[in-house]
Tab-separated table of C-alpha atoms in Angstrom:
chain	number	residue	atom	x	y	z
A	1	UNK	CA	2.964	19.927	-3.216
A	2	UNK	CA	6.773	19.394	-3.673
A	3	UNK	CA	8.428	21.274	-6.277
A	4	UNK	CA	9.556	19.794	-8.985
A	5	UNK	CA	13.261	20.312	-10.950
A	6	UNK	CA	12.933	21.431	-13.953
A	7	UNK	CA	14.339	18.541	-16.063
A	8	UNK	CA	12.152	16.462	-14.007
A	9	UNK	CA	8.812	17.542	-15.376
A	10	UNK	CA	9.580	16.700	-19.038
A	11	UNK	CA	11.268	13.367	-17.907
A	12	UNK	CA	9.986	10.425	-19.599
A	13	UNK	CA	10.396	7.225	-17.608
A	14	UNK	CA	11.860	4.527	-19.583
A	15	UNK	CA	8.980	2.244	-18.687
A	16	UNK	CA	6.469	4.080	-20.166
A	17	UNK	CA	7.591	2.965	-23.457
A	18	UNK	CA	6.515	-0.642	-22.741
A	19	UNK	CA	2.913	0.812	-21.702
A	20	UNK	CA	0.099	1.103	-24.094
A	21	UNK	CA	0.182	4.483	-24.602
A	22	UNK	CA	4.428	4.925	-24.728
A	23	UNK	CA	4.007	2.285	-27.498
A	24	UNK	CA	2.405	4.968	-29.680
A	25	UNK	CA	4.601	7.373	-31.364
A	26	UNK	CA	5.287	10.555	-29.591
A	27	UNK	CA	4.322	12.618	-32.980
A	28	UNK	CA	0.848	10.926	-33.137
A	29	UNK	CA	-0.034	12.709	-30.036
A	30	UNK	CA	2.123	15.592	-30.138
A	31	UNK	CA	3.233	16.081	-33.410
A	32	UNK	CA	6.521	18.245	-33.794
A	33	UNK	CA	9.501	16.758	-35.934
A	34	UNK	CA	10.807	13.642	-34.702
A	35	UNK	CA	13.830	13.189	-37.030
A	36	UNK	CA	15.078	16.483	-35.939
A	37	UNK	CA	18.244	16.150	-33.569
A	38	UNK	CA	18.209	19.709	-32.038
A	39	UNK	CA	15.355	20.783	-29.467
A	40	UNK	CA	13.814	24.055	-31.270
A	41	UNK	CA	13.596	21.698	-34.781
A	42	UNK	CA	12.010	18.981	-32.965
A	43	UNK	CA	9.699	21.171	-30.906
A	44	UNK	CA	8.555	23.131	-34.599
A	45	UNK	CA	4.533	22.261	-34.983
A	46	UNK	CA	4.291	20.771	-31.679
A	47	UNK	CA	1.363	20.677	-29.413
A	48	UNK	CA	2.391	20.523	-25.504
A	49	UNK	CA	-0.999	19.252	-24.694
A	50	UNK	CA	-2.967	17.302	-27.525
A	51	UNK	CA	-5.903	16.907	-24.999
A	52	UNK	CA	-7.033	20.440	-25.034
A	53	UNK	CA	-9.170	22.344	-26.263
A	54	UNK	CA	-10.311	18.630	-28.247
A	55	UNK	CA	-8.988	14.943	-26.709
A	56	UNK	CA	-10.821	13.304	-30.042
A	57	UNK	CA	-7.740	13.590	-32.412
A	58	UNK	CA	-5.528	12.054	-29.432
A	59	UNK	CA	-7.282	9.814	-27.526
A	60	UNK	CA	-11.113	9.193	-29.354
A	61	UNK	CA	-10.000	6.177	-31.435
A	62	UNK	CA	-9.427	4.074	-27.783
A	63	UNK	CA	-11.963	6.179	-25.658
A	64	UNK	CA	-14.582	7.162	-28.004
A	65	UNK	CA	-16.803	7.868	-25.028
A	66	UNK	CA	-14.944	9.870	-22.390
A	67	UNK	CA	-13.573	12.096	-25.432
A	68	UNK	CA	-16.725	12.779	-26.442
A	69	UNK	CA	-18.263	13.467	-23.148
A	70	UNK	CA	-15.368	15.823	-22.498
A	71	UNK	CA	-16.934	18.859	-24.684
A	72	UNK	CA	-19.617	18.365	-21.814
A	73	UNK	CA	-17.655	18.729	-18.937
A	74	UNK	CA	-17.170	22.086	-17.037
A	75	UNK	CA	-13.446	21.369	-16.643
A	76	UNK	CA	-13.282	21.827	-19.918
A	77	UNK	CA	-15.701	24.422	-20.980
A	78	UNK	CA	-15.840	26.828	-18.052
A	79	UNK	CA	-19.546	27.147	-19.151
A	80	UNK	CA	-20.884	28.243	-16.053
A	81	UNK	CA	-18.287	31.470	-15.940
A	82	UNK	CA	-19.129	34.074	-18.961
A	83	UNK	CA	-23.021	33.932	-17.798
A	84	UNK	CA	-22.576	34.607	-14.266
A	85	UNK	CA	-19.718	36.833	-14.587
A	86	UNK	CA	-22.173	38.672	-17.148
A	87	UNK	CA	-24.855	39.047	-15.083
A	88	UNK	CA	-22.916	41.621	-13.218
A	89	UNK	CA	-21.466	43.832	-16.259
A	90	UNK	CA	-22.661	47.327	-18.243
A	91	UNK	CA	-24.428	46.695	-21.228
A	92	UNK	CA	-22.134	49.052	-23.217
A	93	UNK	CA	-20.648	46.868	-26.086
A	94	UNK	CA	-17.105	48.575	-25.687
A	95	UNK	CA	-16.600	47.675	-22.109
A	96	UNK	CA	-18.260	44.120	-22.524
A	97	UNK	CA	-15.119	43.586	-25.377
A	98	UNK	CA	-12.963	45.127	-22.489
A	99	UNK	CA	-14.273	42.734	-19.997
A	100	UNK	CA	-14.055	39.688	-22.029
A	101	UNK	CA	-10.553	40.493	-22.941
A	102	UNK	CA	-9.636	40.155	-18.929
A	103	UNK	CA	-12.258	36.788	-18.287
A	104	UNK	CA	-10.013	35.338	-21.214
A	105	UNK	CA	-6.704	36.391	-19.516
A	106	UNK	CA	-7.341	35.279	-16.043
A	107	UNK	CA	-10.471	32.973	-15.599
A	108	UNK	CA	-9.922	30.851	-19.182
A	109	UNK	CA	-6.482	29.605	-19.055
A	110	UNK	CA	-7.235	27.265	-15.621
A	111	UNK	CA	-9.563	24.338	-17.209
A	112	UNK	CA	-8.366	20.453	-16.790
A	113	UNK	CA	-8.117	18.440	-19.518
A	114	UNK	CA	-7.565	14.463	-19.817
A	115	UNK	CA	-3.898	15.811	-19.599
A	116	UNK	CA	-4.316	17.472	-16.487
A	117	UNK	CA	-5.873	14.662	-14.181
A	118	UNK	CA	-4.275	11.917	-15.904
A	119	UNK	CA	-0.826	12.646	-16.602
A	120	UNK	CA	0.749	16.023	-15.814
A	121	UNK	CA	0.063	18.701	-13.155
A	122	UNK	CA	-1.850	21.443	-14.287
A	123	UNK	CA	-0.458	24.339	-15.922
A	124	UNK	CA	-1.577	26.601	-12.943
A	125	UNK	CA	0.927	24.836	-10.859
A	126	UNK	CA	3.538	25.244	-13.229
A	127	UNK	CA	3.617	21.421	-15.389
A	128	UNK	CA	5.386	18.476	-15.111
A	129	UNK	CA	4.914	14.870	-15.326
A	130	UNK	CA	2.789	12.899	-12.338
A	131	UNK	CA	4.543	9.857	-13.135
A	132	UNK	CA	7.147	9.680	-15.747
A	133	UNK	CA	4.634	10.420	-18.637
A	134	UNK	CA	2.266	7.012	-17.093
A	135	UNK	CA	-1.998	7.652	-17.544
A	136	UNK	CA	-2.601	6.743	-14.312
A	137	UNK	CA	-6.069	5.741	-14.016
A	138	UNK	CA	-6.808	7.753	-10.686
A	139	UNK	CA	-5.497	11.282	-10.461
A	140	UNK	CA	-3.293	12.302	-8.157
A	141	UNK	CA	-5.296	14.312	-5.589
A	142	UNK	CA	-2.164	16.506	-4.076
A	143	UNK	CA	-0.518	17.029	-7.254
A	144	UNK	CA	-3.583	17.265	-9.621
A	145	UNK	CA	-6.820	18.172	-7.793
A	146	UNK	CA	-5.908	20.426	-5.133
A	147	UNK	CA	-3.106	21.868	-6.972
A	148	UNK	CA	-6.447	24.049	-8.312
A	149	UNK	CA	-8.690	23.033	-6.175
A	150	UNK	CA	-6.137	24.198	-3.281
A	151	UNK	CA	-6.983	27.596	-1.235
A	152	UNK	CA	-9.860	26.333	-0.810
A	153	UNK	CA	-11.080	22.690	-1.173
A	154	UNK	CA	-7.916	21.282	-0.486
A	155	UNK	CA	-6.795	23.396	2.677
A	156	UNK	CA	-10.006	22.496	4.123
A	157	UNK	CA	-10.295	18.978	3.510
A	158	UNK	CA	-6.406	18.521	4.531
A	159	UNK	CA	-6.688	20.622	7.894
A	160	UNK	CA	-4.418	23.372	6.500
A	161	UNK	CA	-7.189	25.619	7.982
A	162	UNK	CA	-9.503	24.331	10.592
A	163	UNK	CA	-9.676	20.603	11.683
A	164	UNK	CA	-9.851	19.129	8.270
A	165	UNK	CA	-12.696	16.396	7.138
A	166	UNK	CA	-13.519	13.644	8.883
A	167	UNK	CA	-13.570	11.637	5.919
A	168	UNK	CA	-9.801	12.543	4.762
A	169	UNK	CA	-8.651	12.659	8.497
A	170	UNK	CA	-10.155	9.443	10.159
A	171	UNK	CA	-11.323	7.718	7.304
A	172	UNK	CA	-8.822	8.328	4.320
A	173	UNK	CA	-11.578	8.821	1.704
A	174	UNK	CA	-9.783	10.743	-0.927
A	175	UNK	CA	-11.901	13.188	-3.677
A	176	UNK	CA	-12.362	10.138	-6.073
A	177	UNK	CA	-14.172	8.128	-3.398
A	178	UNK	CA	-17.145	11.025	-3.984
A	179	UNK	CA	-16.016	12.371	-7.435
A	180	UNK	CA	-16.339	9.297	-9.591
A	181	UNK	CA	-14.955	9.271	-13.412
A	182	UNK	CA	-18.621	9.505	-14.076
A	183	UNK	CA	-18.914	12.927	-13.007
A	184	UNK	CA	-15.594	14.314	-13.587
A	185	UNK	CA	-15.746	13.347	-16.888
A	186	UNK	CA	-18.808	15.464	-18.003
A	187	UNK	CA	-22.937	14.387	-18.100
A	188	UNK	CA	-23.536	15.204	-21.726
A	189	UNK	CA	-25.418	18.247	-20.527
A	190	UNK	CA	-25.068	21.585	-22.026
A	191	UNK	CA	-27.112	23.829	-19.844
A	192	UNK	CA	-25.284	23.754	-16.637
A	193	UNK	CA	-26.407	26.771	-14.471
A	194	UNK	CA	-23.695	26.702	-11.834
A	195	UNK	CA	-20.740	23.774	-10.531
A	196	UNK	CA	-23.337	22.134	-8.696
A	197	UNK	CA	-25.931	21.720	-11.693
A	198	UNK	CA	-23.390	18.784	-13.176
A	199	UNK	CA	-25.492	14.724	-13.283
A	200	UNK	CA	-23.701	12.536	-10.724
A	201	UNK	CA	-22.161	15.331	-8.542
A	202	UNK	CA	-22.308	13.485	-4.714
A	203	UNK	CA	-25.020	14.357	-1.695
A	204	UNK	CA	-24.357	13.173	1.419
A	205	UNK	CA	-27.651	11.463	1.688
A	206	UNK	CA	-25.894	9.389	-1.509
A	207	UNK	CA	-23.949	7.358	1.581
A	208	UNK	CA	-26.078	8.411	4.600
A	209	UNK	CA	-29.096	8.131	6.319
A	210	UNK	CA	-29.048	10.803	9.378
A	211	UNK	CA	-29.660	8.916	12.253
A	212	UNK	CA	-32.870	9.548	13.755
A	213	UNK	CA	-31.944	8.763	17.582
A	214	UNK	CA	-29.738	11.914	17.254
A	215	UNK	CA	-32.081	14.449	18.625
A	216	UNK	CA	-30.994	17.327	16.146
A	217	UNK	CA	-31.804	15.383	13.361
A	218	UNK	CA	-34.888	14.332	14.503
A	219	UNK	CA	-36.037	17.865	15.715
A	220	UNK	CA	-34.791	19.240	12.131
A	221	UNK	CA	-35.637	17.181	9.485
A	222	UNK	CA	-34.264	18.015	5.950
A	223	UNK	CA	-35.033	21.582	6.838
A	224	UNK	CA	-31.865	22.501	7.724
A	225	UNK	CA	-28.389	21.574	5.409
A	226	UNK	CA	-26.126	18.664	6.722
A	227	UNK	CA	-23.601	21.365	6.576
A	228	UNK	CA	-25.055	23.915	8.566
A	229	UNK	CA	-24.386	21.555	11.573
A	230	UNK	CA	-21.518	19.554	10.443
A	231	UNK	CA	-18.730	21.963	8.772
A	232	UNK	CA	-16.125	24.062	10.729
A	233	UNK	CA	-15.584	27.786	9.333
A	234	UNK	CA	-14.501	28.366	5.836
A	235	UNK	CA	-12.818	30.933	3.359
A	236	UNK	CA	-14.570	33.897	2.771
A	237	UNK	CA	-13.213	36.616	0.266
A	238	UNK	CA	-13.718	40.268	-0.443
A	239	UNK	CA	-11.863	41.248	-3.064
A	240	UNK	CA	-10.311	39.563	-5.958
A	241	UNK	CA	-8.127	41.621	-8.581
A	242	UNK	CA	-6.733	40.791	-11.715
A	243	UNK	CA	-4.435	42.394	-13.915
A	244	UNK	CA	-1.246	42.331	-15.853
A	245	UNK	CA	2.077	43.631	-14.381
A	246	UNK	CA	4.763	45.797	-16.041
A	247	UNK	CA	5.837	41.998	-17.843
A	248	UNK	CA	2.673	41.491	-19.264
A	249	UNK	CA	1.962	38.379	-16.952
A	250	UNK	CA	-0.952	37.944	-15.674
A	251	UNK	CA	-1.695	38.422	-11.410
A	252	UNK	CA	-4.148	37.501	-9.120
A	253	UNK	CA	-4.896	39.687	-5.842
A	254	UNK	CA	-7.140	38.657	-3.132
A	255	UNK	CA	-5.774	40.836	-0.314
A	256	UNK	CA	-9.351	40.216	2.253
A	257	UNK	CA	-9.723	37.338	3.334
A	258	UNK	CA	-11.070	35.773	6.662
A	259	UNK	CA	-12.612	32.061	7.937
A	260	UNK	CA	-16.246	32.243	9.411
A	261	UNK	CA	-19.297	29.932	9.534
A	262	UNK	CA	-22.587	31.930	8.116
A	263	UNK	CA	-25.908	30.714	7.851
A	264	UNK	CA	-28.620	31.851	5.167
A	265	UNK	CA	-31.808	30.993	3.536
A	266	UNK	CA	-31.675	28.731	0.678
A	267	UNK	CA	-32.763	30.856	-2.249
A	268	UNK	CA	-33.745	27.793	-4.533
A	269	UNK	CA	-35.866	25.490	-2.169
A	270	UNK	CA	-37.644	22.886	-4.142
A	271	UNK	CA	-37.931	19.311	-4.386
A	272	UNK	CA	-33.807	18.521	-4.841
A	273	UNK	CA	-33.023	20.794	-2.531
A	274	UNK	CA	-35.968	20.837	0.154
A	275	UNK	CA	-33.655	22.341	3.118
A	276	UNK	CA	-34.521	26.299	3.899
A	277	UNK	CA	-31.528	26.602	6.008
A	278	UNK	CA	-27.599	26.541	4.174
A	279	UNK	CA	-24.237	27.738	4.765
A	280	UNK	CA	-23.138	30.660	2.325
A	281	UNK	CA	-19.909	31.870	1.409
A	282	UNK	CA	-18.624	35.147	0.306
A	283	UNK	CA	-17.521	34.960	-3.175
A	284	UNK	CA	-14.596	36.933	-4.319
A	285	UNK	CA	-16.137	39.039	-6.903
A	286	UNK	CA	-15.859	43.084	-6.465
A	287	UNK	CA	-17.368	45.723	-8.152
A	288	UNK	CA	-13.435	46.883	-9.236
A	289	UNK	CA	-12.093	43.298	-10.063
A	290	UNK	CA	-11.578	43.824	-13.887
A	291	UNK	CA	-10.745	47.784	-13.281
A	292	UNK	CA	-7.204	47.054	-14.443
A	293	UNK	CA	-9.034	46.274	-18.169
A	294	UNK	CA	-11.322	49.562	-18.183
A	295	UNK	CA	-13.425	51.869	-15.022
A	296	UNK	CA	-17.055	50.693	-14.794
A	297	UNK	CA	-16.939	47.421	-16.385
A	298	UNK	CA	-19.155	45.520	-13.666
A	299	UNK	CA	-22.159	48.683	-13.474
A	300	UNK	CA	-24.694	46.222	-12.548
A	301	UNK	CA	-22.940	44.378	-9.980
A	302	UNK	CA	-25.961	44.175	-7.783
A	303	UNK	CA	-27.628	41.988	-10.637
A	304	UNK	CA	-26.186	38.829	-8.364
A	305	UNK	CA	-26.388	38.189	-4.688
A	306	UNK	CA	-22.796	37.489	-3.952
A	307	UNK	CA	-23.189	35.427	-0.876
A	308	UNK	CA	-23.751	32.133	-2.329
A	309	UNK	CA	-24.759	28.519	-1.642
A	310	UNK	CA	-21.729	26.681	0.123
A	311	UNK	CA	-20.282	23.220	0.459
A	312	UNK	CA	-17.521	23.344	2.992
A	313	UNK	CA	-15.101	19.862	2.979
A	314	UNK	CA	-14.154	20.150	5.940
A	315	UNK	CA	-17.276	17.857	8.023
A	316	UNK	CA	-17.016	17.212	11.196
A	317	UNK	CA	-19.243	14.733	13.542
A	318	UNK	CA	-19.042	17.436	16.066
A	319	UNK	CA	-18.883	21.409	15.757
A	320	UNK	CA	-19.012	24.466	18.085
A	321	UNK	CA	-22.561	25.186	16.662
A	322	UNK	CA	-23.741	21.811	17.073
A	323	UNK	CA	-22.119	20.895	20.233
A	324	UNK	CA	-25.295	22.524	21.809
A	325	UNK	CA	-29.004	23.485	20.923
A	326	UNK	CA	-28.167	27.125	22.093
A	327	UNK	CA	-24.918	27.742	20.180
A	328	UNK	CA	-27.079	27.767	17.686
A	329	UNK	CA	-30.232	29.054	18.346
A	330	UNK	CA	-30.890	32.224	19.442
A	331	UNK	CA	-26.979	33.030	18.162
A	332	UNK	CA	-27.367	35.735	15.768
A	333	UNK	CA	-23.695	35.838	15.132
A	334	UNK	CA	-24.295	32.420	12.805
A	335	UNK	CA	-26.485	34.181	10.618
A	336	UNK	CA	-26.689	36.399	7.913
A	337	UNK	CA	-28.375	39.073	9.033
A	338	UNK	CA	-28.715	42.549	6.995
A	339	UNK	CA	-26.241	44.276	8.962
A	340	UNK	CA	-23.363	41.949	7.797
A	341	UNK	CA	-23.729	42.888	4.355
A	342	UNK	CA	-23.243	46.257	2.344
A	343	UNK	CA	-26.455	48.181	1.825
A	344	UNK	CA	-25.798	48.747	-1.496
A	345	UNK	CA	-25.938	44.279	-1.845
A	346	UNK	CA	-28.577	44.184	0.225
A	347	UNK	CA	-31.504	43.958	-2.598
A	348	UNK	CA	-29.273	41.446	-4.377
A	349	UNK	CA	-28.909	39.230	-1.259
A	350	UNK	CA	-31.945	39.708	0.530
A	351	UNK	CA	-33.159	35.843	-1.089
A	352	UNK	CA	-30.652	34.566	1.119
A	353	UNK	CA	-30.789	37.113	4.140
A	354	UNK	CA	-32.350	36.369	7.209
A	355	UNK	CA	-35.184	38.470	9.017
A	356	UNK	CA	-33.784	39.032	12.651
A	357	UNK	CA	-37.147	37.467	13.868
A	358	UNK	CA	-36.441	34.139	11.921
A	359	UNK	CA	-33.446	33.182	13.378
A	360	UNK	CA	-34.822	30.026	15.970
A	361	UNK	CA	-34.947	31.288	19.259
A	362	UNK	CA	-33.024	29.795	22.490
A	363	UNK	CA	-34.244	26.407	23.628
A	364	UNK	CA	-35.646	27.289	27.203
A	365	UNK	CA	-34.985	23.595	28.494
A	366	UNK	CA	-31.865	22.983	27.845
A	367	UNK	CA	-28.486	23.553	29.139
A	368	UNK	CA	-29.643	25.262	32.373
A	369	UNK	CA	-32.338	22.704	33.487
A	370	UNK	CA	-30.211	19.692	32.966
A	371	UNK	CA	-27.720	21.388	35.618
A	372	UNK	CA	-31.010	22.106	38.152
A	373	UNK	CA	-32.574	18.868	37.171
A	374	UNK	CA	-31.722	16.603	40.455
A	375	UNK	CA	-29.073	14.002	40.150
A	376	UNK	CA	-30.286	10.353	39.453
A	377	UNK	CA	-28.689	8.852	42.801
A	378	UNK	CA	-27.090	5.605	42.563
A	379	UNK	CA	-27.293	3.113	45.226
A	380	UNK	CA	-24.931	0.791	43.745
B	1	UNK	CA	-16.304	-1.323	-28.029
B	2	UNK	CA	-14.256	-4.061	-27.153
B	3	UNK	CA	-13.439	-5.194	-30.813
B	4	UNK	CA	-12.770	-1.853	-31.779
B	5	UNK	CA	-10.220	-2.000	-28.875
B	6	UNK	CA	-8.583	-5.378	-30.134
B	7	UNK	CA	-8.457	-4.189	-33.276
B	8	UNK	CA	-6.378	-0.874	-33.036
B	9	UNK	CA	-4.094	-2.258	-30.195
B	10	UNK	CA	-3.692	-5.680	-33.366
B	11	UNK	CA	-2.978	-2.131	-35.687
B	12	UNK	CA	-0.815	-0.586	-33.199
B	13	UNK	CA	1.221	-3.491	-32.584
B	14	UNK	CA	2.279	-3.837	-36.259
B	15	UNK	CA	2.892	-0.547	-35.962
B	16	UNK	CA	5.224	-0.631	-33.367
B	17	UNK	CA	7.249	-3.534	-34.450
B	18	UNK	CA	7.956	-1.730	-37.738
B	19	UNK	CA	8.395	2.131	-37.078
B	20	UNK	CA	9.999	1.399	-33.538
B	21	UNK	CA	8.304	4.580	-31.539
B	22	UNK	CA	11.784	4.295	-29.368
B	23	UNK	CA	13.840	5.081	-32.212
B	24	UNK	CA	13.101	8.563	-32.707
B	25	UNK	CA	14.867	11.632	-31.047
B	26	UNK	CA	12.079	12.366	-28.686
B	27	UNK	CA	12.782	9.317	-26.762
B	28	UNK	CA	16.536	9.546	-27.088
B	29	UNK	CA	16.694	12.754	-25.546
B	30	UNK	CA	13.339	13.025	-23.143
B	31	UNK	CA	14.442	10.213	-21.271
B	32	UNK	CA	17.817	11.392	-20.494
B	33	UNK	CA	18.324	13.473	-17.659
B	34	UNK	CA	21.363	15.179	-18.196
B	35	UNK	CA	20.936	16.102	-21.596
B	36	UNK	CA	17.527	17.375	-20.551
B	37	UNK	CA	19.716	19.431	-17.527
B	38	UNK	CA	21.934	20.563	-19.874
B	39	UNK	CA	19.456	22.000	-22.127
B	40	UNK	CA	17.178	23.628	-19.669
B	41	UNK	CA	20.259	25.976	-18.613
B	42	UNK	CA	20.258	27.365	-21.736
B	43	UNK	CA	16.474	28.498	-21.088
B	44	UNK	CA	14.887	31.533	-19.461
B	45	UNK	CA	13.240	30.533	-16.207
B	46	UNK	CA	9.667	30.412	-16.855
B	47	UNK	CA	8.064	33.624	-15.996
B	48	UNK	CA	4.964	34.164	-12.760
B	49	UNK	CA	4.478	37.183	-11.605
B	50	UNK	CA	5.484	38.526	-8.552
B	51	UNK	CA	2.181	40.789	-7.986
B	52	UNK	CA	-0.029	37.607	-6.977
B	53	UNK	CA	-1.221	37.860	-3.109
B	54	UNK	CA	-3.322	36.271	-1.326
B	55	UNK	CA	-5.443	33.491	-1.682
B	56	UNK	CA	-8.341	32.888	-3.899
């Protein structure tokens, strides 16, 4: 993402004043004084983003529907982080308030509005205008998506780590082309148990139908994830820290981090999710993350497994555990075995753990026999 | 929705030919870059701290 100058970001193209929206008074939106001639004046009252924490004042008269659906969307309400983040904490009331007070510091302030996929970068990456103050219709995915979405998602999908995804890399599908508006801008649901739980959000079966001549996928069936077989390694981290430093200003420190490829049980098999096998990722939580706010906030860390379900973008037709049967099978190193995780996680986890004596064991006939199997002689 | 559509861009067009949006000091000075140069020297830099590390 290129920097921006500073004059730059608050530089309203001339052109966007013949646009719908630059038609509309800059104070309707963004109140402030207009008459005033001197910046602080015209600044006094002013709202830098009238799309957040409500779009229905700004934008509801025009898009009645997306403004509404907004209050639905977990870009804007972050409703999936205070449970889960809960889950792990003491039951004292005192340091509860304590760990609240750094959630709202350091988890709260990163949420896109309309704003923030329509017509500025996000605050996270410091502001500024996409596009001379235009709504684009179709977010910017360098400059908007992945400038949150980056360490992870976007590194990944881009080949900053790894090989990237064959669908950014060969077949320039951007994150729209599986994120539709209709998605993005939230399902009217309330009850959202984690990112995934959102109406709309893509599957791969959505576009594909494994082919069933490819031996692995006939041999497999939906019990194993398309991305156990199809993603490269992916960002694992240990040990995320927050706090505020001798400015007051807020800092994020995630010190361990390392790429690897690990295979676990899928702790909630049922009919949406049928496959037993998935990839899981090490999430950066640590018992001492919010120790900067108060000692012992997160006493029943262990509530949580914090190896979790995973959804690498960074597919790939062929990878070094699918390239052949036995890189996989028998290959404990691909699995999440107890030994790779701290005893004291170990009860939390074990749902997604696997027994040493479930892990497939190596195909006999292959490899090897193809070598000693005689060659077919031509005669022509 | 479509009349409801018509109808406020019918509003906002009235609107616009009689308040003149352009007219007002936001546009004068947002959409000129050296007055908007000038002013940001007169600014503190905006302030991230220098603890962050690592990726997340």
């Amino acid at each position: 993402m290129a920097p921006l100058e500073p004059h730059e970001k608050v530089l309203v193209d001339k052109d966007f004043l013949d646009t719908d929206h630059g038609e509309i008074d800059c104070a309707d939106c963004h109140g402030g004084n207009p008459e005033a001639g001197e910046m602080k004046a015209a600044h006094k009252g002013m709202t830098a983003d009238p799309t957040f924490p409500d779009a229905d004042k700004a934008c509801g008269d025009c898009h009645e529907e997306e403004a509404a659906l907004a209050k639905t969307s977990l870009h804007y309400t972050l409703a999936t982080y205070r449970p889960t983040v809960h889950r792990r904490a003491s039951e004292d009331r005192k340091k509860m308030a304590l760990l609240d007070k750094g959630m709202d510091n350091h988890c709260f302030s990163c949420h896109a509005s309309c704003g923030q996929c329509h017509v500025s970068r996000p605050d996270s990456a410091m502001g500024g205008f996409i596009d001379g103050h235009r709504f684009n219709a179709k977010p910017d995915q360098a400059n908007q998506c992945t400038a949150c979405h980056g360490s992870r998602v976007g590194n990944e999908f881009t080949g900053a780590t790894g090989q990237g995804d064959v669908h950014y890399t060969r077949h320039d599908m951007d994150c729209m082309e599986c994120h539709p508006a209709s998605e993005l801008h939230g399902d009217g649901k309330t009850d959202h148990k984690n990112r995934y739980d959102v109406e709309g959000s893509p599957r791969c079966d959505d576009c594909h139908q494994p082919d069933p001549k490819v031996e692995q996928h006939a041999v497999h069936g939906d019990r194993i994830s398309c991305y156990v077989c199809h993603s490269q390694p992916y960002a694992n981290c240990y040990a995320c820290h927050v706090g505020l430093d001798s400015n007051g200003l807020a800092y994020y420190k995630n010190p361990v981090e390392e790429e690897h490829l690990m295979i676990g049980l899928n702790p909630d098999q049922g009919p949406d999710r049928p496959e037993k096998w998935i990839l899981v990722r090490r999430v950066p939580v640590d018992p001492t993350s919010f120790e900067f706010y108060g000692k012992d906030l997160l006493t029943n860390f262990d509530q949580a497994n914090n190896w979790k379900y995973a959804s690498p973008h960074n597919i790939q037709k062929n990878t070094s555990q699918n390239r052949e049967c036995n890189n996989c099978h028998g290959n404990k190193d691909l699995f999440l075995t107890e030994d790779k995780v701290k005893p004291e996680m170990q009860k939390a986890n074990a749902p997604v753990i696997v027994p040493e004596d479930q892990i497939p064991g190596k195909q006999e006939n292959q490899g090897e026999d193809e070598e000693k199997a005689p060659r077919k002689r031509s005669y022509f | 929705m479509r009349w409801k559509f018509a109808f406020l861009m019918a509003v906002l067009a009235v609107a616009v030919g009689t308040a003149a949006a352009q007219a007002s000091q936001c546009v004068t000075c947002h959409t000129d870059a050296e007055q908007l140069k000038a002013i940001i020297k007169t600014l503190p830099p905006p302030a991230i701290s220098a603890e962050t590390a690592g990726k997340g």
